[in-house]
Short mmCIF file of C-alpha atoms and ligand atoms in Angstrom, two decimals:
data_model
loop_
_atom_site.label_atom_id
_atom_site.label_comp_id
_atom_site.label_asym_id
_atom_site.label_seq_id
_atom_site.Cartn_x
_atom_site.Cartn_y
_atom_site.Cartn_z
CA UNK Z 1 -31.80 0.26 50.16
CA UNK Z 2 -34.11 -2.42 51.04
CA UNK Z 3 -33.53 -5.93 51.39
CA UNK Z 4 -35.37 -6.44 48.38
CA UNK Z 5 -33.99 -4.88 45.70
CA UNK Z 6 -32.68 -6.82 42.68
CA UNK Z 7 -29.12 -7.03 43.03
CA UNK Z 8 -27.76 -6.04 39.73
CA UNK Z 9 -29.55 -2.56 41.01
CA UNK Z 10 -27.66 -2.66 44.37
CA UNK Z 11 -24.27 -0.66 42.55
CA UNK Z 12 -26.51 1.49 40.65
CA UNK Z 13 -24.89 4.88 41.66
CA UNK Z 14 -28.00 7.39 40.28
CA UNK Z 15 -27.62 10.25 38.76
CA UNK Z 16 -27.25 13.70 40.77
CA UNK Z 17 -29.75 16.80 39.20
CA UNK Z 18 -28.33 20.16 39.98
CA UNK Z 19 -30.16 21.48 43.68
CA UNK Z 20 -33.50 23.16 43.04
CA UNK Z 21 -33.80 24.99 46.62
CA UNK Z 22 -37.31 25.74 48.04
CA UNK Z 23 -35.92 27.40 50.85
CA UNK Z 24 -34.98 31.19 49.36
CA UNK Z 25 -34.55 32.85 46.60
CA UNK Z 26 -30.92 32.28 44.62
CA UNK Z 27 -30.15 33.41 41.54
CA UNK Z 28 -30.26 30.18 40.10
CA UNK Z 29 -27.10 29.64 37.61
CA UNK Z 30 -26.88 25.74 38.38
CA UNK Z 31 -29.02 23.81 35.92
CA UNK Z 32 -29.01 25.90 32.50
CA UNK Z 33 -32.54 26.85 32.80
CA UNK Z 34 -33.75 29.22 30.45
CA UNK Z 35 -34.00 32.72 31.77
CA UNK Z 36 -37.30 33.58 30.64
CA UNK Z 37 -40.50 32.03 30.58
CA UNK Z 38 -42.30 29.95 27.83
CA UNK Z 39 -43.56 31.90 24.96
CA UNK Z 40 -46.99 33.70 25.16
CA UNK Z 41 -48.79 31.00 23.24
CA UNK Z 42 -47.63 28.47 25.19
CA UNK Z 43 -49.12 29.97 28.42
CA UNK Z 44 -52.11 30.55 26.22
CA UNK Z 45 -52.44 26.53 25.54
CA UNK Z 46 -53.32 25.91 28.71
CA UNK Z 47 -56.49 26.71 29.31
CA UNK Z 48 -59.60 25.85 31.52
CA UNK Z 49 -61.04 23.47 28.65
CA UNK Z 50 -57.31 21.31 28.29
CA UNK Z 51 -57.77 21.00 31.99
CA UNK Z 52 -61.22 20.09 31.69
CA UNK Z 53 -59.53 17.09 29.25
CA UNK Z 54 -57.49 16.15 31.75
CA UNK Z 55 -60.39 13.25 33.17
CA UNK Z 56 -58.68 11.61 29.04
CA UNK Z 57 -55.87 9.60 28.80
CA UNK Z 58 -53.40 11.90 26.77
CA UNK Z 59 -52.87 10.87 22.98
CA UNK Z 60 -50.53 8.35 22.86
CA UNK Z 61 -49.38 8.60 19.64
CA UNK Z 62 -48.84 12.16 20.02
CA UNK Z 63 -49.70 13.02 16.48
CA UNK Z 64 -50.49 16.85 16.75
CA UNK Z 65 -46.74 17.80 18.65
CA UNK Z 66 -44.72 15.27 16.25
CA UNK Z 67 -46.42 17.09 13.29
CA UNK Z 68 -45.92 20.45 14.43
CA UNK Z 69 -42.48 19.37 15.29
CA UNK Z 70 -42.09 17.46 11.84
CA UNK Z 71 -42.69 20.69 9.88
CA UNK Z 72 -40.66 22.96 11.63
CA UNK Z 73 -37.62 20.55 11.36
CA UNK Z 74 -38.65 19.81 7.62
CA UNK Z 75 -38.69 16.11 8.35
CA UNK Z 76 -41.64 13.25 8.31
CA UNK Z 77 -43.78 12.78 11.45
CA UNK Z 78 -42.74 9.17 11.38
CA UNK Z 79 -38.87 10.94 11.88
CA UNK Z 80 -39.94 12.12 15.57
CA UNK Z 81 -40.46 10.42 18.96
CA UNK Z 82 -41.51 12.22 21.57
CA UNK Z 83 -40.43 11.91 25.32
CA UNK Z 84 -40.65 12.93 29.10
CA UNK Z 85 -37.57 15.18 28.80
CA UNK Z 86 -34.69 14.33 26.60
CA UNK Z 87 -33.50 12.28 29.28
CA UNK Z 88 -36.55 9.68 28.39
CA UNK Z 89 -35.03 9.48 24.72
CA UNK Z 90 -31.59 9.09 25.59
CA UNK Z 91 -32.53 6.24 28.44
CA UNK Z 92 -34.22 4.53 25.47
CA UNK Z 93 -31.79 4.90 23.21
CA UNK Z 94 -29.28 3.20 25.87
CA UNK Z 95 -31.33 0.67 25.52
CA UNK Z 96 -31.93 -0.25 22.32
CA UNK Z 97 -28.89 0.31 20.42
CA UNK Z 98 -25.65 0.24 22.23
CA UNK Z 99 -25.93 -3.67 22.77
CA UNK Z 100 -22.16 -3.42 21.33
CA UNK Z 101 -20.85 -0.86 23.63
CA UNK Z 102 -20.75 2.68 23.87
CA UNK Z 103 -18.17 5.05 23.60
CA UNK Z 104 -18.99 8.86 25.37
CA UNK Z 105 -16.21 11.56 26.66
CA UNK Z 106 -15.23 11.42 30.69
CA UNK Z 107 -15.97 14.38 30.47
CA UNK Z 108 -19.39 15.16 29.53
CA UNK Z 109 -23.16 14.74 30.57
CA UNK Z 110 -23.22 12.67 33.74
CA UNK Z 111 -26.87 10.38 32.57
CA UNK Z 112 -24.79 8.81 29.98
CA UNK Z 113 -22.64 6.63 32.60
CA UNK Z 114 -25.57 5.77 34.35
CA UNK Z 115 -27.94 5.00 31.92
CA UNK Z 116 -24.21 2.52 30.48
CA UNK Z 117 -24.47 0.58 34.24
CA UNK Z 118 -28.02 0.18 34.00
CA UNK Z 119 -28.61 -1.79 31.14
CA UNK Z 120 -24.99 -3.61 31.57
CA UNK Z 121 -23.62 -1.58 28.95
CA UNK Z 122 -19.56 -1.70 28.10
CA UNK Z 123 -18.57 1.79 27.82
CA UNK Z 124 -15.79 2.82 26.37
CA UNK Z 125 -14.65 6.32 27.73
CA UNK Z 126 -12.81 8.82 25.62
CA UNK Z 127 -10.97 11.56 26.79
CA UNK Z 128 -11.16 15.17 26.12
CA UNK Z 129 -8.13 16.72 24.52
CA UNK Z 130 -6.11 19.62 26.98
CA UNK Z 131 -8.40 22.16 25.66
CA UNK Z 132 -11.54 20.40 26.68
CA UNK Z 133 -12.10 19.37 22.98
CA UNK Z 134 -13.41 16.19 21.84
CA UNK Z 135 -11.54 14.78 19.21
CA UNK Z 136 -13.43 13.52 16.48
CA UNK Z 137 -10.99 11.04 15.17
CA UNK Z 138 -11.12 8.81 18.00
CA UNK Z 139 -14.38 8.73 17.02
CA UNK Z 140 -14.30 6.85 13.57
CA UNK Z 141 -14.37 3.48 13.00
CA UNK Z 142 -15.71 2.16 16.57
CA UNK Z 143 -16.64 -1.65 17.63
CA UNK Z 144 -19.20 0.28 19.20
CA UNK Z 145 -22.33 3.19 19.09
CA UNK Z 146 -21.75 6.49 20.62
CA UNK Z 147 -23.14 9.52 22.42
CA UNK Z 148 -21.84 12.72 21.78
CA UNK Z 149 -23.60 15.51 23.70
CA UNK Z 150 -23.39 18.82 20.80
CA UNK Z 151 -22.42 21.42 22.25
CA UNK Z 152 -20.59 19.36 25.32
CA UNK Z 153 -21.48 19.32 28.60
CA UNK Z 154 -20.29 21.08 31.49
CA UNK Z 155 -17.33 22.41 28.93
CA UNK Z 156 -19.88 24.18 26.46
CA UNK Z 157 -17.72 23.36 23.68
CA UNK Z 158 -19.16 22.42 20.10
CA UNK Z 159 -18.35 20.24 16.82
CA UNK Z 160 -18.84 21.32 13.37
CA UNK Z 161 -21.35 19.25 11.69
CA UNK Z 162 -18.60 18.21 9.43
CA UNK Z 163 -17.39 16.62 12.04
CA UNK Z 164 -20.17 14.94 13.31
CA UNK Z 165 -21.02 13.93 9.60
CA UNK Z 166 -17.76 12.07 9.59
CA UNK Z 167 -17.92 10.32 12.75
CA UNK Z 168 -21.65 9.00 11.68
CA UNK Z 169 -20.26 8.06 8.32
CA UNK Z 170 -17.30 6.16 9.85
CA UNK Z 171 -19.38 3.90 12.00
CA UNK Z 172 -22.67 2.57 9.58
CA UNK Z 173 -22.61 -0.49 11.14
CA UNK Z 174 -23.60 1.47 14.64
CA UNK Z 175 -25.43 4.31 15.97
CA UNK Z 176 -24.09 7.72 17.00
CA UNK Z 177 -26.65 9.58 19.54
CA UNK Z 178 -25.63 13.15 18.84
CA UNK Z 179 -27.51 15.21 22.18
CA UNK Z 180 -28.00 18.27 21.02
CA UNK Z 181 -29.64 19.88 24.28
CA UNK Z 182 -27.86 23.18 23.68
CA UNK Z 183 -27.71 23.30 20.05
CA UNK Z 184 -30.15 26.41 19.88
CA UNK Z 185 -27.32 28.98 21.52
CA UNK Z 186 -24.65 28.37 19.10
CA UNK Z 187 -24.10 24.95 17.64
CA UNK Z 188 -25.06 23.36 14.26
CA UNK Z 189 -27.88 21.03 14.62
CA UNK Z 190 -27.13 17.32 12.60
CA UNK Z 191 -31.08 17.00 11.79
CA UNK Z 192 -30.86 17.25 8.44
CA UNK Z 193 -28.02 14.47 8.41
CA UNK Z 194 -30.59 11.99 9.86
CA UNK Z 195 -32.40 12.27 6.24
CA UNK Z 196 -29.10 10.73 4.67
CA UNK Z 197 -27.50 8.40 7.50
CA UNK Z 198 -30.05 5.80 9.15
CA UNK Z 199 -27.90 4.87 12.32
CA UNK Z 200 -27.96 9.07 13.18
CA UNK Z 201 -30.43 9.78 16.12
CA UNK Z 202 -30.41 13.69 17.20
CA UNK Z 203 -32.11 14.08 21.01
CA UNK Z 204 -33.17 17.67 22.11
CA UNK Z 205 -35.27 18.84 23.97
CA UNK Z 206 -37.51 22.23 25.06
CA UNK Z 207 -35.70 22.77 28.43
CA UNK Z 208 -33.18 24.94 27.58
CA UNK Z 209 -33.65 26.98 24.90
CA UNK Z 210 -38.07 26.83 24.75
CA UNK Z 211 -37.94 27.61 28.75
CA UNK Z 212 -40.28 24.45 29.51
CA UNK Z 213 -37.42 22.28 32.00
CA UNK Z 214 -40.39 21.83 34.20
CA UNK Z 215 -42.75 20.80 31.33
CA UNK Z 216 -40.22 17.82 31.07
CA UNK Z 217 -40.34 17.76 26.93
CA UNK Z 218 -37.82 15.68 24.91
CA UNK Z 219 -37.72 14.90 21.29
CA UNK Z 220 -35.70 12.53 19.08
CA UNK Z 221 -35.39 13.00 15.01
CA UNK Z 222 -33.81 10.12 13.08
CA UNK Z 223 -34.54 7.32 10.55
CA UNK Z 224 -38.15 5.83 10.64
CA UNK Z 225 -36.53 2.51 11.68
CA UNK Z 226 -35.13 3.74 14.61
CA UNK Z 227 -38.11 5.67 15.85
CA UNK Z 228 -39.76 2.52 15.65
CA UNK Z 229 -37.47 0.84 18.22
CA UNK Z 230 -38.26 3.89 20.54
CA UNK Z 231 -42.18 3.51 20.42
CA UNK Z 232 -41.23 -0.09 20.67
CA UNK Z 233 -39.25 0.68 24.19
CA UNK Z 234 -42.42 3.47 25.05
CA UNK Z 235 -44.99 0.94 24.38
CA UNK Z 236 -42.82 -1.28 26.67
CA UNK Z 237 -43.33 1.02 29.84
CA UNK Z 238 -45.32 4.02 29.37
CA UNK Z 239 -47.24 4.72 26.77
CA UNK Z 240 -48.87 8.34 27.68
CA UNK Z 241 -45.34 9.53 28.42
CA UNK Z 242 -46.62 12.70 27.55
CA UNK Z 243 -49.31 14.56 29.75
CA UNK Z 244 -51.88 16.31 28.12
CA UNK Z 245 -50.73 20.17 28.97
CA UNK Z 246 -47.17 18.92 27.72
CA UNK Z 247 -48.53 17.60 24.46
CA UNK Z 248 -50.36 21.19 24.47
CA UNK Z 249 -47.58 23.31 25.13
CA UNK Z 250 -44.93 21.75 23.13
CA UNK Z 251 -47.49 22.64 19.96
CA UNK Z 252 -47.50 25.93 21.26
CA UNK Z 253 -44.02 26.51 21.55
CA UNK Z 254 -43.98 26.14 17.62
CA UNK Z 255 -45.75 28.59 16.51
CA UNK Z 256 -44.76 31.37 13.80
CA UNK Z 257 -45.31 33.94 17.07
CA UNK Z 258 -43.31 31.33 19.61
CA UNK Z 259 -40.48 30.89 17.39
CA UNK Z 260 -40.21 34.81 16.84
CA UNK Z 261 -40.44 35.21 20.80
CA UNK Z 262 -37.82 32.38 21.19
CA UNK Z 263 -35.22 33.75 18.74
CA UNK Z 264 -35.18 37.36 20.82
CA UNK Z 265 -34.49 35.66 24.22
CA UNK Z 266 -31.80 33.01 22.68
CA UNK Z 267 -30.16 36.31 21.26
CA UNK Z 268 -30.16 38.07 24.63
CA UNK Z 269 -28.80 34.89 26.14
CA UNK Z 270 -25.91 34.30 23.53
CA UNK Z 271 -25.21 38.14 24.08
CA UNK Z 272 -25.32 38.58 28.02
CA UNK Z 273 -23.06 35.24 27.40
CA UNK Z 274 -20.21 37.02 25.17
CA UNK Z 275 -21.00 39.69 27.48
CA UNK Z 276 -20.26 37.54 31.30
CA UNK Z 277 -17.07 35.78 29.31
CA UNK Z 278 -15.48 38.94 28.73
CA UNK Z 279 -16.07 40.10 32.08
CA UNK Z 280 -14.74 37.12 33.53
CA UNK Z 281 -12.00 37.10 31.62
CA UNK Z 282 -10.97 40.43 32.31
CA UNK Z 283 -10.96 39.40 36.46
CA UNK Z 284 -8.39 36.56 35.17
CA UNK Z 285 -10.60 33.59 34.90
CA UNK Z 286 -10.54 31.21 32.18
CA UNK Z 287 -13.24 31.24 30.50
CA UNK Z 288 -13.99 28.23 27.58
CA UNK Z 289 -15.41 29.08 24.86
CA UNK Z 290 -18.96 28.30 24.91
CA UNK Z 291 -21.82 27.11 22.26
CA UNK Z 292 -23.98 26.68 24.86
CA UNK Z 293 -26.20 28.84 27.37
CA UNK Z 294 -24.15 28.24 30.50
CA UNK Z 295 -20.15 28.21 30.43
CA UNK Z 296 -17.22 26.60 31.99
CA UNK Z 297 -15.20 28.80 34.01
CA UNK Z 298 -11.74 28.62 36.71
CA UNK Z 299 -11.37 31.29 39.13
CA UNK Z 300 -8.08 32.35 39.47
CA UNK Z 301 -6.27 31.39 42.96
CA UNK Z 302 -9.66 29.94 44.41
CA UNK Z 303 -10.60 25.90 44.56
CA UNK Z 304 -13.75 25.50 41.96
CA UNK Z 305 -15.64 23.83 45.94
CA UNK Z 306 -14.44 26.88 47.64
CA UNK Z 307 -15.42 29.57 45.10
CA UNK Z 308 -19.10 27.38 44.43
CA UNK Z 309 -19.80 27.83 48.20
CA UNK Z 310 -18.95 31.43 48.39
CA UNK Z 311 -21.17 32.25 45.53
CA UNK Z 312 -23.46 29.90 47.37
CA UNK Z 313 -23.26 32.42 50.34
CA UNK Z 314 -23.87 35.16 48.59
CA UNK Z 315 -27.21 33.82 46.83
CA UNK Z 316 -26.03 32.99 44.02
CA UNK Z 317 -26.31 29.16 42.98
CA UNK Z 318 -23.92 27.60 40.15
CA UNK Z 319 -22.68 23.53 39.45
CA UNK Z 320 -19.55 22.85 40.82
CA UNK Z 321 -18.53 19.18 39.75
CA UNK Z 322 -16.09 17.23 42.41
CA UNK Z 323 -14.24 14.96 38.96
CA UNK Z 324 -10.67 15.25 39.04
CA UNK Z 325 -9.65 17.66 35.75
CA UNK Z 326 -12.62 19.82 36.18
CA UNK Z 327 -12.60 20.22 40.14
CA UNK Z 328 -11.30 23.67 39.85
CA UNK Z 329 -14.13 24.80 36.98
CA UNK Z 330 -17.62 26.14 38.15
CA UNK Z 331 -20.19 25.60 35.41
CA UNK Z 332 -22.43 28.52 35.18
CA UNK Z 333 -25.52 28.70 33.37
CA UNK Z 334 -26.53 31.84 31.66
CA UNK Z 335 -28.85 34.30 33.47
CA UNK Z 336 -30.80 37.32 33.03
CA UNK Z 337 -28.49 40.64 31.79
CA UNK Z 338 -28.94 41.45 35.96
CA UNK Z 339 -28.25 38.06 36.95
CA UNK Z 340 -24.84 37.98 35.51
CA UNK Z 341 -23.87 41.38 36.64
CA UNK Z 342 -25.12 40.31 40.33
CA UNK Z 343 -22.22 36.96 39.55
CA UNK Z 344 -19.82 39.02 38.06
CA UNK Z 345 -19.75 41.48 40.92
CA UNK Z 346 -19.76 38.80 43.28
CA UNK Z 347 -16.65 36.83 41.95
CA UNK Z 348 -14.91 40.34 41.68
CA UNK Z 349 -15.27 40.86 45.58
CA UNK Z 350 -14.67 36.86 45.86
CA UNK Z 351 -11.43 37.45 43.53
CA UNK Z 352 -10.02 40.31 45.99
CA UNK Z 353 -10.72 37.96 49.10
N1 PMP B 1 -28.59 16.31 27.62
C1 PMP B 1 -27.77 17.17 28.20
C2 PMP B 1 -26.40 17.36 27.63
C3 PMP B 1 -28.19 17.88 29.34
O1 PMP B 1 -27.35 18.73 29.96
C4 PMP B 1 -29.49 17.69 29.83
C5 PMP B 1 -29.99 18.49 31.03
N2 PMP B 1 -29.62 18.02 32.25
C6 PMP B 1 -30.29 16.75 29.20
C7 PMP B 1 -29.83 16.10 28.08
C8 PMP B 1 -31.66 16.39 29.70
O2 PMP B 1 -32.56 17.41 29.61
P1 PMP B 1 -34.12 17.17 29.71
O3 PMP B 1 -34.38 15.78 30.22
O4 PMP B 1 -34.60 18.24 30.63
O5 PMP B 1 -34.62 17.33 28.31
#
């Protein structure tokens, strides 16, 4: 740190992204990647003539990707904001609507708490219930907004929407950020609630379950109103947030074609997920439940730091997080069919150790 910086920056403790080695090949089970690689269209979109369009400042307004994504969420284009990731939407969000507070789980996606310090935002933390659960009561009725990440993160676990309906009802004097990264393997997406509450806003994004993490993609659907304050916050600090490929791309990834290519490989991945869990189970781990395309898991008789590096020895990358509670849990995204046999074979031999 430089003498320089500002000192209400000085604490800032940043957030940590899972490893992305350059040095060998790992089967990479840390950052709940998608498995497979954008859909044929979108590899189509980019094309010697975009590239050729790349000497243009990309649209700002984005109109062509929020209609395309407008339709296929049966919702207005003025219901969509665009972003650099999902992480771009939620760091706006932070800041424009949680001047109150914000209440999150200790136990769920680790931007949240920094994104809270940076703007000097009280949060109020809730724990998860024994199981890992979030419990939607303490939910209702807050002095406060709230992010809920749906399905949870690193525990995989999901809401029903009726639950999420009645936390957003409870609280119409604030808003609920429902993060619905992983929605696509499992959960049940609030969209369509953002049509009847106006302090709803659902964040996603196209790194998980469209196979684009490096295309850095994020959306967010909600009342007009509130889409407004997010242009307002984009227009603040950088309006072509979007490159041109991205812009491209994300288009591309909605296609009737895309979103018959996409469907296949979520199946596989919700499958070779029931699949891994079973297995897992079977060697005596405990294995949560998951919504999501990575799950939660405890190695019997094995510390979560000791079983990570193993793995790590063997080639085989997952997320270990060092938080009391979950110390003991790797988080393990889901792989390729032969990915997750190559794990479960590994954590057999690491097992019999
Ligand atoms: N929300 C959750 C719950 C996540 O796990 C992630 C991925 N780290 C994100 C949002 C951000 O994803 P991205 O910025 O790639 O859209």
């Amino acid at each position: 740190m430089s003498r320089f910086l500002a000192k209400k920056y000085r604490t800032l403790d940043a957030y940590v992204p899972g490893e992305q080695p350059r040095d060998k090949r790992y089967i990479k089970l840390n950052t709940n990647e998608f498995p497979y690689p954008p859909a044929p269209d979108v590899i189509a979109a980019v094309n010697a003539d975009v590239l050729s369009d790349l000497r243009l400042y990309s649209d700002p307004t984005a109109k062509a990707l929020k209609d395309a994504l407008a339709s296929y969420y049966g919702v207005g284009t003025e219901n969509v904001f665009v972003s650099n990731g999902s992480d771009e939407s939620l760091n706006f969000a932070f800041a424009c609507f949680f001047e109150d507070g914000v209440a999150f789980a200790d136990l769920t996606y680790g931007f949240y708490s920094v994104f809270a310090d940076l703007y000097g935002i009280d949060a109020k933390i809730i724990p998860l219930d024994e199981d890992f659960s979030i419990v939607p009561e303490d939910y209702l009725g807050l002095d406060r907004g709230a992010v809920i990440a749906n399905p949870n993160a690193p525990t995989g676990k999901a809401l029903p929407l009726s639950e999420i309906e009645r936390i957003v009802a409870s609280n119409p004097e604030h808003v609920i950020v429902v993060d619905e990264a992983y929605v696509d393997f499992g959960g049940e997406s609030a969209i369509p609630l953002t049509k009847k509450y106006d302090n709803l806003l659902v964040c996603a994004t196209y790194s998980k379950s469209r196979g684009m993490a490096g295309a850095r993609l994020g959306y967010a659907i909600g009342n007009a109103e509130l889409i407004t304050d997010l242009e307002l916050m984009k227009y603040s600090t950088n309006p072509y947030n979007l490159d041109s490929l991205a812009l491209r791309m994300g288009a591309a990834a909605l296609t009737d074609s895309s979103k018959a290519y996409y469907a296949e490989k979520v199946s596989e991945v919700i499958k070779v997920r029931e699949e891994t869990s079973e297995k897992l189970a079977a060697l005596g781990a405990t294995v949560l439940p998951s919504k999501a395309n990575f799950i939660f898991v405890k190695i019997p008789d094995i510390s979560g730091g000791e079983a990570y590096k193993k793995l790590r020895d063997r080639g085989i990358l997952v997320r270990h997080f060092s938080k009391e509670r979950i110390s003991d849990y790797l988080r393990i995204s889901i792989g390729t069919a032969s990915d997750m046999e190559a794990l479960v074979n590994a954590l057999a031999e690491i097992i019999k150790e």
